[in-house]
């Protein structure tokens, strides 16, 4: 059984389009995250939700809007895609306390043409 | 500031060599947690180990070992008798509390290439 799943795995789209990435975890965790990994492999947190509430919101353009319909799901919607949005986006989950490791999804490779 | 530095961008070794990946961290917190993750060429991120700031015992798991030294703010990772399957990017990460919730900051990663 997949612990953290993301769809789609690959996403190729034109500049200016709007797209969504979905994430689901079946670990019973209460906290979920979105990370962006750029072409140099640098991983940076974008957002975090705890029990459907936004708790971390890094300096991310407001074209990015996360939504958590329940604590097992965290989706990421991106409006007006730009070339610089091309990256791998990882979803992760953990049980909220800092000592607990985060489990990552397989990643979604977004390519904006 | 909370920061993780992995100064080695890329390391190349030949199979069966031992290799150490360095990780130096900065934090103001007295309680914090350190992690290592592996990202193989297939792209997923795999959790390897967690360490808390109160436990400086070294840990060994098969060919992997970790050396945590608070005095030098380092959490280094050694692979003994490396194998081709160890080829991956390895990330060190620091967990700290931010507004009451966990925040993980990653180093820039070290790419390990193990050739036959």
Coordinates of C-alpha atoms in Angstrom, one line a residue:
Chain A
X1 CA 0.0 0.0 0.0
X2 CA 1.3 3.4 -1.0
X3 CA 1.8 5.6 2.1
X4 CA 1.9 9.0 0.4
X5 CA 0.7 9.2 -3.2
X6 CA 0.7 12.1 -5.7
X7 CA -1.0 12.5 -9.0
X8 CA 0.1 13.1 -11.6
X9 CA 3.7 11.9 -11.7
X10 CA 4.5 14.1 -14.7
X11 CA 2.8 17.3 -15.8
X12 CA 3.8 19.2 -19.0
X13 CA 1.9 22.3 -19.7
X14 CA 2.1 25.7 -21.4
X15 CA 2.9 29.0 -19.7
X16 CA -0.2 30.7 -18.5
X17 CA -2.2 27.6 -17.8
X18 CA -3.6 26.6 -14.4
X19 CA -2.9 23.1 -13.0
X20 CA -3.4 21.1 -9.9
X21 CA -1.4 18.4 -8.2
X22 CA -3.1 16.0 -5.7
X23 CA -1.7 14.3 -2.7
X24 CA -3.1 11.7 -0.4
X25 CA -1.7 9.9 2.7
X26 CA -3.0 6.8 4.3
X27 CA -0.7 6.9 7.4
X28 CA -3.2 8.7 9.6
X29 CA -0.8 11.6 10.0
X30 CA -2.1 15.0 11.0
X31 CA 0.3 17.2 9.2
X32 CA 1.0 17.5 5.5
X33 CA 3.5 19.5 3.5
X34 CA 4.4 20.7 0.0
X35 CA 8.0 21.0 -1.0
X36 CA 9.6 22.3 -4.2
X37 CA 12.8 20.8 -5.5
X38 CA 14.5 22.9 -8.2
X39 CA 16.9 21.8 -10.9
X40 CA 19.9 22.0 -8.5
X41 CA 18.1 19.5 -6.2
X42 CA 17.5 22.2 -3.6
X43 CA 14.5 21.2 -1.4
X44 CA 12.4 24.0 0.1
X45 CA 9.2 23.9 2.0
X46 CA 6.3 25.8 0.6
X47 CA 3.3 25.0 2.8
X48 CA 2.3 22.9 5.7
X49 CA -1.2 22.0 7.0
X50 CA -2.1 20.5 10.3
X51 CA -5.6 19.0 10.6
X52 CA -6.7 21.0 7.6
X53 CA -5.3 24.3 8.9
X54 CA -2.5 26.2 7.2
X55 CA 0.4 26.4 9.6
X56 CA 3.4 27.2 7.5
X57 CA 3.3 29.5 4.4
X58 CA 6.7 30.3 3.1
X59 CA 7.3 33.2 0.7
X60 CA 5.5 31.7 -2.2
X61 CA 3.8 33.6 -5.0
X62 CA 0.0 33.8 -4.4
X63 CA -0.4 32.0 -7.7
X64 CA 0.1 28.9 -5.6
X65 CA -2.9 27.9 -3.5
X66 CA -2.9 24.8 -1.3
X67 CA -6.2 23.2 -0.2
X68 CA -6.8 20.6 2.4
X69 CA -10.3 19.1 2.2
X70 CA -9.4 16.7 5.0
X71 CA -6.3 15.7 7.0
X72 CA -5.5 12.9 4.5
X73 CA -5.4 15.1 1.5
X74 CA -3.5 18.2 0.5
X75 CA -3.8 19.6 -3.0
X76 CA -1.8 22.3 -4.7
X77 CA -3.3 24.5 -7.4
X78 CA -1.1 26.7 -9.5
X79 CA -2.5 29.6 -11.5
X80 CA -0.9 31.3 -14.5
X81 CA 2.1 29.0 -14.7
X82 CA 5.5 30.5 -15.4
X83 CA 8.7 28.9 -16.7
X84 CA 10.3 29.2 -13.3
X85 CA 7.6 27.0 -11.8
X86 CA 9.2 24.0 -13.5
X87 CA 10.4 21.7 -10.7
X88 CA 9.6 18.6 -8.9
X89 CA 7.0 19.1 -6.2
X90 CA 6.9 16.7 -3.3
X91 CA 4.1 16.1 -0.9
X92 CA 5.0 14.8 2.6
X93 CA 3.2 13.9 5.8
X94 CA 4.2 13.4 9.4
X95 CA 2.7 13.2 12.8
X96 CA 3.0 16.8 13.9
X97 CA 5.7 16.7 16.5
X98 CA 9.2 17.7 15.3
X99 CA 10.8 14.4 16.3
X100 CA 8.8 12.5 13.7
X101 CA 10.2 11.9 10.3
X102 CA 8.3 13.1 7.3
X103 CA 7.3 10.6 4.7
X104 CA 7.5 11.8 1.1
X105 CA 5.4 11.1 -1.9
X106 CA 7.1 10.1 -5.2
X107 CA 7.1 13.6 -6.5
X108 CA 5.4 15.4 -9.5
X109 CA 7.7 16.7 -12.2
X110 CA 6.2 19.8 -13.6
X111 CA 7.5 21.2 -16.9
X112 CA 6.3 24.5 -18.1
X113 CA 6.9 25.2 -21.8
Chain B
X1 CA 19.1 31.1 11.9
X2 CA 18.3 27.4 11.3
X3 CA 20.6 26.1 8.6
X4 CA 22.2 22.9 7.3
X5 CA 25.4 22.9 5.3
X6 CA 26.6 20.0 3.2
X7 CA 29.8 21.3 1.8
X8 CA 30.5 18.3 -0.5
X9 CA 28.5 18.7 -3.7
X10 CA 29.6 15.5 -5.3
X11 CA 31.7 12.5 -4.2
X12 CA 32.9 9.8 -6.5
X13 CA 34.2 6.5 -5.1
X14 CA 34.9 3.0 -6.4
X15 CA 32.8 0.1 -5.1
X16 CA 34.0 -1.2 -1.7
X17 CA 35.5 2.1 -0.6
X18 CA 34.3 3.7 2.6
X19 CA 32.8 7.2 2.2
X20 CA 31.8 9.9 4.7
X21 CA 29.2 12.6 3.9
X22 CA 29.5 15.7 6.0
X23 CA 26.7 17.7 7.6
X24 CA 27.0 20.8 9.7
X25 CA 24.0 22.5 11.2
X26 CA 23.2 25.8 12.9
X27 CA 20.3 26.3 15.3
X28 CA 19.4 28.4 18.3
X29 CA 17.1 25.7 19.7
X30 CA 18.3 23.5 22.5
X31 CA 16.0 20.7 21.4
X32 CA 16.1 19.7 17.8
X33 CA 16.2 16.7 15.5
X34 CA 18.5 15.7 12.7
X35 CA 17.6 13.5 9.8
X36 CA 19.3 11.9 6.7
X37 CA 17.3 11.2 3.6
X38 CA 18.4 9.4 0.4
X39 CA 17.2 10.3 -3.0
X40 CA 18.1 7.6 -5.5
X41 CA 18.1 8.2 -9.3
X42 CA 14.4 7.1 -9.4
X43 CA 13.6 10.4 -7.5
X44 CA 11.8 9.4 -4.3
X45 CA 13.0 10.6 -0.9
X46 CA 13.7 7.8 1.5
X47 CA 14.1 8.4 5.2
X48 CA 17.3 6.9 6.7
X49 CA 17.7 8.0 10.3
X50 CA 16.5 10.5 13.0
X51 CA 18.6 11.8 15.9
X52 CA 17.6 14.0 18.7
X53 CA 19.8 16.7 20.2
X54 CA 20.1 14.9 23.6
X55 CA 21.4 11.6 22.2
X56 CA 25.0 11.8 21.0
X57 CA 25.4 8.0 20.7
X58 CA 26.7 7.0 17.3
X59 CA 24.4 4.7 15.4
X60 CA 25.2 1.8 13.1
X61 CA 22.8 0.1 10.7
X62 CA 24.4 -2.5 8.5
X63 CA 26.9 -0.6 6.3
X64 CA 25.6 2.8 7.4
X65 CA 26.8 4.6 10.5
X66 CA 26.2 8.1 11.8
X67 CA 28.4 10.3 14.0
X68 CA 26.6 13.1 15.9
X69 CA 28.8 15.6 17.6
X70 CA 27.2 18.6 19.3
X71 CA 30.5 20.2 20.0
X72 CA 31.1 20.7 16.3
X73 CA 27.4 20.8 15.3
X74 CA 28.0 18.0 12.9
X75 CA 26.0 14.9 12.0
X76 CA 28.1 12.9 9.5
X77 CA 27.1 9.8 7.6
X78 CA 29.5 7.0 6.7
X79 CA 28.9 4.2 4.2
X80 CA 31.2 1.3 4.6
X81 CA 32.1 -0.9 1.7
X82 CA 30.1 1.2 -0.7
X83 CA 28.0 -0.4 -3.4
X84 CA 26.7 0.8 -6.8
X85 CA 23.2 0.9 -5.3
X86 CA 24.4 3.5 -2.8
X87 CA 24.6 6.0 -5.7
X88 CA 22.1 8.7 -4.8
X89 CA 21.8 12.3 -3.5
X90 CA 21.9 12.3 0.3
X91 CA 20.2 15.1 2.2
X92 CA 20.8 16.1 5.8
X93 CA 18.0 18.0 7.5
X94 CA 17.2 19.8 10.7
X95 CA 13.8 19.8 12.4
X96 CA 12.8 22.7 14.7
X97 CA 9.7 24.2 16.0
X98 CA 8.2 27.0 14.1
X99 CA 5.0 28.6 15.5
X100 CA 4.4 25.4 17.4
X101 CA 4.8 23.1 14.5
X102 CA 7.6 21.1 12.9
X103 CA 9.6 22.7 10.2
X104 CA 12.3 20.8 8.3
X105 CA 15.2 22.6 6.6
X106 CA 17.3 20.6 4.2
X107 CA 21.0 20.9 3.2
X108 CA 21.8 21.2 -0.5
X109 CA 22.5 17.5 -0.7
X110 CA 25.6 15.5 -1.6
X111 CA 25.6 13.5 -4.8
X112 CA 27.4 10.1 -4.3
X113 CA 28.5 8.2 -7.3
X114 CA 29.7 4.7 -6.7
X115 CA 31.3 3.1 -9.7
X116 CA 32.0 -0.6 -10.2

